[in-house]
XYZ file of C-alpha atoms in Angstrom:
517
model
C 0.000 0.000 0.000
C 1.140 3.470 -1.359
C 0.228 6.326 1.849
C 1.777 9.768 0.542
C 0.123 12.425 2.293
C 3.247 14.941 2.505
C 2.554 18.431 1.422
C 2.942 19.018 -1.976
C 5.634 21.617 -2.656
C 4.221 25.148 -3.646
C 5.702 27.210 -6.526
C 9.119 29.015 -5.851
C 8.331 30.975 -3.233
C 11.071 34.166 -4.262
C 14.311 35.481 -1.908
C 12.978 37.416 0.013
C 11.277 34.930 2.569
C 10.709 35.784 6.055
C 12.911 33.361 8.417
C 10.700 34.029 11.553
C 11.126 37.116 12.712
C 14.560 37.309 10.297
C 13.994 38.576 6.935
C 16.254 36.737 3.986
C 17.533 40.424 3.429
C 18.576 40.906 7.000
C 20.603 37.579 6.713
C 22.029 38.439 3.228
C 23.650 41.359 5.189
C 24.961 39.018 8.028
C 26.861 37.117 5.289
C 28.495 40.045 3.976
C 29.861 41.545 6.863
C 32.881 39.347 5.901
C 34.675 38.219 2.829
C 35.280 34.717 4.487
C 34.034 31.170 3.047
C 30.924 31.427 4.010
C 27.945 28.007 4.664
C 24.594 29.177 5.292
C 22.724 25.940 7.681
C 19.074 26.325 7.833
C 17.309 24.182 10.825
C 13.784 23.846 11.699
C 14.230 23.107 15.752
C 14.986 27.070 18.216
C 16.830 25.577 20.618
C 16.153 26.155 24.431
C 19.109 25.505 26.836
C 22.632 26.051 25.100
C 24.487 25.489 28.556
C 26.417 22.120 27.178
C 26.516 20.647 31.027
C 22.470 20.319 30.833
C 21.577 20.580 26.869
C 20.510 17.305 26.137
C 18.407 17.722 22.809
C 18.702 19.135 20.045
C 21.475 21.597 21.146
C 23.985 19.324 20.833
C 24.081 19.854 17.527
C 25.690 23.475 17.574
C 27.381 22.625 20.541
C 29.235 19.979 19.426
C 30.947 22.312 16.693
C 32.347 25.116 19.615
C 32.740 22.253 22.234
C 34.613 18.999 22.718
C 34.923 16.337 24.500
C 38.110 14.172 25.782
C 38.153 11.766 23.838
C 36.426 10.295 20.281
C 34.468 7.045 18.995
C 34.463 6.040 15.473
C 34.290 2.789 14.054
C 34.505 0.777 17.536
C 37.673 2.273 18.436
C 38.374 4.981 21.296
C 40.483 8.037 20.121
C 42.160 10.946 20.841
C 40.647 14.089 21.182
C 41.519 16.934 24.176
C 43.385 13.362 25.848
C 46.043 11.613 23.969
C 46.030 8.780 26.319
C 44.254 7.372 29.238
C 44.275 4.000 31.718
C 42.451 2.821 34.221
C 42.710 1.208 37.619
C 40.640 -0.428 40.292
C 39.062 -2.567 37.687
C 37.453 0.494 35.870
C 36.885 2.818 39.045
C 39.857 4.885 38.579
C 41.094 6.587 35.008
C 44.034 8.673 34.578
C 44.126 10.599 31.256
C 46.894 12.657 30.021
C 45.768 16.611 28.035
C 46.960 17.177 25.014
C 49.003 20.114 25.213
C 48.789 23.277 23.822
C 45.162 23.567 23.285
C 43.300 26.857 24.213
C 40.107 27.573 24.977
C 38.113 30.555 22.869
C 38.852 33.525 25.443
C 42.717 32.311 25.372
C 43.108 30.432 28.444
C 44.978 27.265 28.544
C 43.704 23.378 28.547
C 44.723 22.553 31.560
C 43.774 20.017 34.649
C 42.362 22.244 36.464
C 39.899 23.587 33.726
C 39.075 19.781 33.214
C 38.578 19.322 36.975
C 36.201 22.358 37.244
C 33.895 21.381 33.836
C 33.354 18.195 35.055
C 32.644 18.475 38.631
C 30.321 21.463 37.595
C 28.746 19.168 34.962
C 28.237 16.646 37.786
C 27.045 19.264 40.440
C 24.009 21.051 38.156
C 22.604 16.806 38.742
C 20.877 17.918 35.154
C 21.305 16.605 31.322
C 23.777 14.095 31.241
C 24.897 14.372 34.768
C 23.667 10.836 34.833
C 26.021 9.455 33.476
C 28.501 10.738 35.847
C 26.894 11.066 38.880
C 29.487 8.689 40.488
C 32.529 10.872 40.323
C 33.566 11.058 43.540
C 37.033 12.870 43.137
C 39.065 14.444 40.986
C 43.119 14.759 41.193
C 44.856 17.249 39.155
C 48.520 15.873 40.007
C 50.010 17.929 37.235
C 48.847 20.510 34.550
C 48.661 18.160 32.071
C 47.261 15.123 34.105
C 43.462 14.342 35.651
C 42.669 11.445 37.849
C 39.021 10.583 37.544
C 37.878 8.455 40.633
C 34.254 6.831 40.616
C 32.524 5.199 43.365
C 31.859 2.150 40.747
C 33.540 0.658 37.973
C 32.163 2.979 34.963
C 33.425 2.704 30.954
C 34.936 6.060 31.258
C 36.094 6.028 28.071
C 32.862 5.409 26.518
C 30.831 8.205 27.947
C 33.716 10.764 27.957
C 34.008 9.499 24.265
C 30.074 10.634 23.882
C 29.196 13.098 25.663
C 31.000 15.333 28.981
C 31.967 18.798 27.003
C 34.767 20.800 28.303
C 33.689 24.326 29.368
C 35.876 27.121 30.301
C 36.556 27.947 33.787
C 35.593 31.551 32.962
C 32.462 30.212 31.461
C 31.569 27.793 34.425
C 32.291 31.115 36.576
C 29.397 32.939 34.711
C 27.215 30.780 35.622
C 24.174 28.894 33.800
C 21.936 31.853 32.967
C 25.592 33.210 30.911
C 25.479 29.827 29.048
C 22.033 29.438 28.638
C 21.961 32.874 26.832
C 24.180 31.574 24.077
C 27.467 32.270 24.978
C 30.188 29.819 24.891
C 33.313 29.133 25.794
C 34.868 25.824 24.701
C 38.446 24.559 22.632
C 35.733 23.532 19.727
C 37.098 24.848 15.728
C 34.426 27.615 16.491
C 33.502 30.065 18.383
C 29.378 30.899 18.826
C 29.532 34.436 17.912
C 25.639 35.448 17.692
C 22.408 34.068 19.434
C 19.368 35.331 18.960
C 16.936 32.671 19.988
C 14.649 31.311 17.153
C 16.629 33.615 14.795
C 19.732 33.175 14.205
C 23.244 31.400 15.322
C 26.625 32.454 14.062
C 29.977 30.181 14.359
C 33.110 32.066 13.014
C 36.738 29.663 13.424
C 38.742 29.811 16.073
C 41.716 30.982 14.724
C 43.673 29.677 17.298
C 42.440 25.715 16.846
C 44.787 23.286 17.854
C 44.086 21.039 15.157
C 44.710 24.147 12.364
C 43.384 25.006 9.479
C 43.669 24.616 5.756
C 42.929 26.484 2.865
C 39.223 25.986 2.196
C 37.404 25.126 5.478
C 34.653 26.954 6.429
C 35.039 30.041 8.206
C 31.761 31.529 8.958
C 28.332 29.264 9.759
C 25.353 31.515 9.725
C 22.288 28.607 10.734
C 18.981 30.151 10.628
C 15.580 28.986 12.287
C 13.413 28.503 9.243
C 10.104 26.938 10.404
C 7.997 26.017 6.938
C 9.656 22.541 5.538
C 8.659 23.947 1.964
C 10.867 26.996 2.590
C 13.460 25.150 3.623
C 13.934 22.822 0.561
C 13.149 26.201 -1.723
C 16.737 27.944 -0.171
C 18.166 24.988 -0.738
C 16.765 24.702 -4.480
C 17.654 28.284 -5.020
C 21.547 27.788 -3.131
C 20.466 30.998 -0.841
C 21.367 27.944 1.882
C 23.858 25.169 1.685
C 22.958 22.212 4.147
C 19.594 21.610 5.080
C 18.758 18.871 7.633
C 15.632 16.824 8.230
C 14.937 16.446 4.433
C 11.732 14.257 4.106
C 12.490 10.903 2.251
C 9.595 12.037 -0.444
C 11.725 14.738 -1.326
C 14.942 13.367 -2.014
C 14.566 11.903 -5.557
C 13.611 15.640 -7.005
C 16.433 17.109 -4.994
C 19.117 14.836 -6.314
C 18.270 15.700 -9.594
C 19.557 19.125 -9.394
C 23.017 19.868 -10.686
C 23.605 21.896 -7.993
C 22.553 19.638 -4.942
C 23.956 16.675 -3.155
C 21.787 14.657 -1.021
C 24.091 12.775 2.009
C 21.856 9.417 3.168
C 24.280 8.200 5.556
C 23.517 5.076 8.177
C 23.293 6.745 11.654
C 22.343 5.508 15.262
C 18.858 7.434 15.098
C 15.639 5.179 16.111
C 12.393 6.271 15.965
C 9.708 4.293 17.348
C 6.217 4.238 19.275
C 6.099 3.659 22.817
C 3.620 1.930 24.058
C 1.616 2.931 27.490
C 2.113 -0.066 30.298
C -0.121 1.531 32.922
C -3.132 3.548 30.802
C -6.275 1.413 29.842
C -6.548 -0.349 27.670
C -2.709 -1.057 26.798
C -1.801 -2.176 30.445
C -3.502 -5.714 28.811
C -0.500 -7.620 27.398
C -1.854 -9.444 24.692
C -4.108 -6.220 23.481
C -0.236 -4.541 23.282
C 1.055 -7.555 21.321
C -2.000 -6.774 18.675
C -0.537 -3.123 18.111
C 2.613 -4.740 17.063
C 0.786 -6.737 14.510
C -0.888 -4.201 13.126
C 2.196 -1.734 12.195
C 2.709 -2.332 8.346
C 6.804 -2.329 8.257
C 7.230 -3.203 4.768
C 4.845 -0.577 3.663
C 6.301 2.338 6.397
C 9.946 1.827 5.240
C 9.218 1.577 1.222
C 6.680 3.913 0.814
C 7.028 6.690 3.157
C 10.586 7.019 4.817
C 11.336 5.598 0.693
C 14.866 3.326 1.685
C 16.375 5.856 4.076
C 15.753 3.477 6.687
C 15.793 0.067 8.145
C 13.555 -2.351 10.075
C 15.171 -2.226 13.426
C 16.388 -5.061 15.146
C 15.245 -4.461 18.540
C 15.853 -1.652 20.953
C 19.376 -1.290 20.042
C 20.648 -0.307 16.662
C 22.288 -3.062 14.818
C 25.740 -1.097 14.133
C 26.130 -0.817 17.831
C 27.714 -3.493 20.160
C 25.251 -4.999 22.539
C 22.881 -5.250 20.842
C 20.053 -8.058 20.951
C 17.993 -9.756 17.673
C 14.329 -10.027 17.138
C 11.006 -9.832 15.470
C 10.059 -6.329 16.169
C 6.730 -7.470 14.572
C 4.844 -8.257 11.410
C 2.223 -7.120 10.116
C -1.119 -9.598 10.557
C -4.032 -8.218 10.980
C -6.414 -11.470 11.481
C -3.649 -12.006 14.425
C -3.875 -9.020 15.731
C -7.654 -8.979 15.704
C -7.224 -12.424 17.247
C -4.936 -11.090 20.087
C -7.541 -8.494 20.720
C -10.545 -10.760 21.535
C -7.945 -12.546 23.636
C -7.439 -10.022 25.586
C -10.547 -9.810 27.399
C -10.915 -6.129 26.687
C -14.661 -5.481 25.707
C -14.826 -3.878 22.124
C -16.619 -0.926 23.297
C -13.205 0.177 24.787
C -10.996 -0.685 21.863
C -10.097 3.030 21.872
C -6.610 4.560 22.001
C -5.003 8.057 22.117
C -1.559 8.302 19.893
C 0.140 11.213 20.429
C 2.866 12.563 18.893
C 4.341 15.966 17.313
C 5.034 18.612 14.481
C 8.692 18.242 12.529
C 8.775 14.403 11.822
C 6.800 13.900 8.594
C 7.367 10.220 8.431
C 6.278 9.667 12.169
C 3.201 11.580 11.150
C 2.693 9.552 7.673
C 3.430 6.125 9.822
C 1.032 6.553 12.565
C -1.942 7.793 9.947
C -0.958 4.623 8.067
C -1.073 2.593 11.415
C -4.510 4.086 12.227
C -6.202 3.161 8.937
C -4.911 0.061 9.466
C -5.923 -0.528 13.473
C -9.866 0.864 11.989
C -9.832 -1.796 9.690
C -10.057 -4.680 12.755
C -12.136 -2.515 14.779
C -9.478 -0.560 16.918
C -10.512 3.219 17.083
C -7.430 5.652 17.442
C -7.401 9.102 18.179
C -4.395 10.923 16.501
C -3.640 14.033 18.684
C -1.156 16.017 17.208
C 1.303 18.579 19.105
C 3.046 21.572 16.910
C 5.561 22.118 19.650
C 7.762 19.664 21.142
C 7.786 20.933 24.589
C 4.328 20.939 24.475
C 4.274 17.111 23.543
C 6.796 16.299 26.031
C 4.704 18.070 28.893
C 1.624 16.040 27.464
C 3.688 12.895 27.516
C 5.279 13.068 30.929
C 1.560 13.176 32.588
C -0.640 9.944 32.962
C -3.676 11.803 32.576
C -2.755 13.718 29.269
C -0.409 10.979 27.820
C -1.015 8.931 24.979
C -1.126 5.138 24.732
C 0.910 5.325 22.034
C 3.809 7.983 22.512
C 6.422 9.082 19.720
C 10.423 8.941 19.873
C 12.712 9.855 18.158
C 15.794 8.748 20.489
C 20.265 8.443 19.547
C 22.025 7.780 22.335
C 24.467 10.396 24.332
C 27.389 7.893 24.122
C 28.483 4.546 22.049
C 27.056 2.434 24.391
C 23.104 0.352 24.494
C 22.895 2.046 28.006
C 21.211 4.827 26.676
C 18.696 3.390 24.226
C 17.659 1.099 27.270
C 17.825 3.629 30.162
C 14.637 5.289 28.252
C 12.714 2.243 29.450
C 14.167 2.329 33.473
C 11.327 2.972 36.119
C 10.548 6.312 36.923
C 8.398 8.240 39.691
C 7.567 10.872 37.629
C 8.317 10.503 33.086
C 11.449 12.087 31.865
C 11.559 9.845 28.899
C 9.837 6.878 29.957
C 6.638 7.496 28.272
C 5.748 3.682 28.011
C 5.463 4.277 31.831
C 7.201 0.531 32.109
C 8.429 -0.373 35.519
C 10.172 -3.649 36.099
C 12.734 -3.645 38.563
C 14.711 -6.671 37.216
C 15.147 -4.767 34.222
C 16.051 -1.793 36.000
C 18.834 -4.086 37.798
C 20.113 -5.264 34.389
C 20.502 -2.263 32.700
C 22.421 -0.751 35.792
C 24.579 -3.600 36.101
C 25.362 -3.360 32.203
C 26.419 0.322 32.931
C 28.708 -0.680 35.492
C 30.596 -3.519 33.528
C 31.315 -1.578 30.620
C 34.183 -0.170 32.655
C 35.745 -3.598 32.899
C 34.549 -6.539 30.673
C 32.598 -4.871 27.820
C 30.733 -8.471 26.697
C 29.642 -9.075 30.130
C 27.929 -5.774 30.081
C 26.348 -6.890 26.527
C 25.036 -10.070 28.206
C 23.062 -8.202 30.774
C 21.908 -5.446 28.500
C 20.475 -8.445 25.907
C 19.107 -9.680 29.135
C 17.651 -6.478 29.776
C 16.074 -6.115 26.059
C 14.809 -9.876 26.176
C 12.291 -8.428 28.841
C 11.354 -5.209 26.511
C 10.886 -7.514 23.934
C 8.436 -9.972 26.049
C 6.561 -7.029 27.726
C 5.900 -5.502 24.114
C 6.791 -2.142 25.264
C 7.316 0.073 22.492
C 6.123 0.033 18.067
C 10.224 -0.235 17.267
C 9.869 0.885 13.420
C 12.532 2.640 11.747
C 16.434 2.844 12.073
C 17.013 5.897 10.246
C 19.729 6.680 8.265
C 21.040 10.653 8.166
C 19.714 12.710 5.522
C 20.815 16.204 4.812
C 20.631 18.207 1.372
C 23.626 20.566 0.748
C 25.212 22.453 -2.048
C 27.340 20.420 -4.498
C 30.296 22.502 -4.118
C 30.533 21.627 -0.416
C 33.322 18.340 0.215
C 33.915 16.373 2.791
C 30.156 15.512 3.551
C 30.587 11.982 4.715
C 33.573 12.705 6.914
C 31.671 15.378 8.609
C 28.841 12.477 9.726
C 29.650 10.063 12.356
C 26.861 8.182 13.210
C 28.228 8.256 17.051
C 27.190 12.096 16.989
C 24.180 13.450 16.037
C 25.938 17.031 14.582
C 27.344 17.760 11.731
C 31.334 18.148 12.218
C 31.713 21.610 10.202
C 35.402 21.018 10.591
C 35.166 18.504 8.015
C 33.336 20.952 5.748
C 35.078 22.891 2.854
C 34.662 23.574 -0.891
């Protein structure tokens, strides 16, 4: 079955658009203000907390270009990045990692142990973001300028999550407080500096000139990255070349765009999931088997051809296949007479064979899939109300509260390090719903996806055995619609090189490092 029901393209829409609030003129003139190799890098998300010790969304992906982390994952393999080397001790508990020396930060201060010290302990302090993840620091040693001696009150794969996530601030940044960062300013070691934030406007990056890793003759210099709300306006600028990468390009529009001499789509495999999750505690889908009929009733074959049109996969389970630790299944097939069979099993009356999905604005293809899903559930006698939220903070507000939550719940989810801990911790029992909007609480689960966490530090396929563990019980409990490992698709100007170095599918952002024409 063919289900297009995208928004069909309107006519050129002209240059001078309005970018909200920023007109296309206004921009022009922020271009011009130098004569440096310029990459306009139009976005459709105004993000809320730039503070890189709490942002833990979609802010990473500006972030990651002015901040850095110590060290680097790419292709399995731990590297160097603000450490050259590291060790640890105590089975795991202890890690000593050398600075690389020489680096400065963007107000001219030095890399040292001390600064490393201070972002860290601050990171773990503010107990917010991805403080998580090191919430067991319980000292840090600064034996030499050059030299940091993490110690942890449990083993902990260091190297993993400092390889992930953990950006560096600047002491004089930390010492400005959260309200300084939040505003948009910035202080990291990153290739560039955040010159300009106005908040659902406009973000400027200009290069550090004083990068330790240097620069060569046709890098980027300046990144102006615009909020441009309308997805049609988006793919015009990049039509037109008044911008150069565009993110978030939906799958329907990819053939046209490719066909343009002067576009380049990138469709490159990344560690992005998107999937339904599934309400364990809300009636009707607090039934088991009436769960186990939604999974027979999501069309996977006809979600992946015909609307996210090969840029994606049928996932494997809860944990991309490209990552280690990862566990195999059926994540379903689609049956209706089953599912209608599971139904009537379930002992649920018919008169409440009525769910709520929610879900939000900016996803076309989650939007397409659960319309699909719906026509689909109708057809066996399963009502379900679509409820649609334009803002994401409005849908996470909805989502985090039993009463206003849905029964089916969308995610889009990557994890903040190369490890399955994060893809699973989603699914950990919670008083109150951070993330955990399938509301599933199973404390043997909880116990295997902390004890995972822990062994990383120290034997790496134990962990994987208790994390598989941990995903067999997911798997059982039918928790979550898994539907679509999707690959990274951006649209950018033909001139620009170095596309698929730029995109490591352990980091959601773009590395505009790699960028140059």
């Amino acid at each position: 079955m063919t289900m297009d029901r995208r928004e069909i393209l309107k006519a050129a829409l002209g240059s001078s658009v309005a970018i909200a609030g920023l007109s296309w003129s206004s921009l022009q003139a922020v271009a011009q203000q130098a004569s440096q190799n310029t990459l306009t890098w139009i976005w459709d998300i105004a993000y809320q907390n730039m503070n890189p010790a709490i942002a833990n969304a979609a802010e990473p992906y500006v972030l990651g270009n002015v901040y850095e982390t110590l060290f680097a994952y790419k292709d399995g393999k731990i590297l160097p990045k603000l450490a050259t080397a590291w060790e640890s001790a105590e089975g795991g508990k202890t890690w000593t990692v050398k600075l690389r020396e020489g680096v400065k930060f963007h107000d001219g201060s030095p890399l040292n142990s001390a600064a490393v010290k201070k972002s860290f302990e601050y990171t773990r302090d503010l107990g917010k973001g991805k403080s998580y993840l090191i919430a067991g620091l319980e000292h840090v040693d600064t034996p030499d300028d050059l030299t940091v001696v993490f110690r942890f009150k449990d083993t902990i794969g260091f190297d993993l999550v400092a390889g992930g996530s953990g950006f560096v601030i600047g002491t004089a940044g930390i010492d400005k407080g959260d309200e300084w960062l939040n505003q948009g300013n910035a202080i990291g070691t990153g290739p560039y500096k955040l010159t300009e934030f106005q908040q659902g406007k406009l973000i400027v990056l200009d290069k550090f000139e004083d990068y330790w890793g240097g620069w060569e003759t046709g890098q980027i210099d300046r990144v102006l990255h615009p909020y441009v709300a309308e997805m049609s306006t988006r793919i015009q600028m990049v039509r037109s070349g008044e911008a150069n990468i565009a993110q978030r390009v939906p799958a329907s529009q990819i053939d046209s765009l490719e066909a343009l001499p002067n576009v380049s789509v990138a469709d490159i495999p990344s560690w992005r999931t998107q999937y339904y999750m599934i309400n364990t505690q809300k009636y009707p889908t607090d039934n088991l088997k009436f769960r186990q009929a939604l999974l027979s009733l999501w069309d996977h074959e006809s979600v992946l051809k015909h609307i996210f049109h090969g840029i994606a996969q049928k996932p494997v389970g809860p944990v991309v296949s490209t990552l280690w630790g990862h566990g195999t299944y059926d994540v379903g097939t689609f049956d209706p007479q089953k599912a209608l069979s599971l139904l009537e099993e379930s002992g649920i009356p018919k008169k409440d064979w009525k769910i709520k999905a929610l879900y939000y604005a900016g996803n076309q293809e989650q939007i397409d899939a659960i319309e699909l899903f719906r026509a689909n559930a109708e057809a066996v006698g399963l009502e379900v109300e679509l409820e649609l939220e334009a803002v994401a903070t409005t849908y996470n507000t909805k989502a985090r509260s039993l009463e206003t939550t849905g029964h089916l719940n969308a995610m889009v989810m990557w994890p903040s390090y190369p490890s399955p801990h994060d893809f699973l911790a989603m699914f950990k029992s919670e008083e109150k719903p951070v993330w955990n909007f399938s509301y599933y609480h199973d404390e043997e689960y909880d116990r295997l996806v902390g004890k995972g966490f822990k062994l990383e530090g120290a034997d790496k396929d134990a962990a994987a055995k208790d994390y598989i563990a941990a995903q067999d019980r997911l798997m059982q409990n039918a928790v979550t619609i898994f539907y679509a490992d999707v690959n990274r698709v951006a649209a950018y100007s033909s001139d620009i090189k170095g596309m698929e170095q730029a995109n490591n599918p352990a980091y959601e952002w773009i590395s505009l490092y790699s960028l140059s024409r």
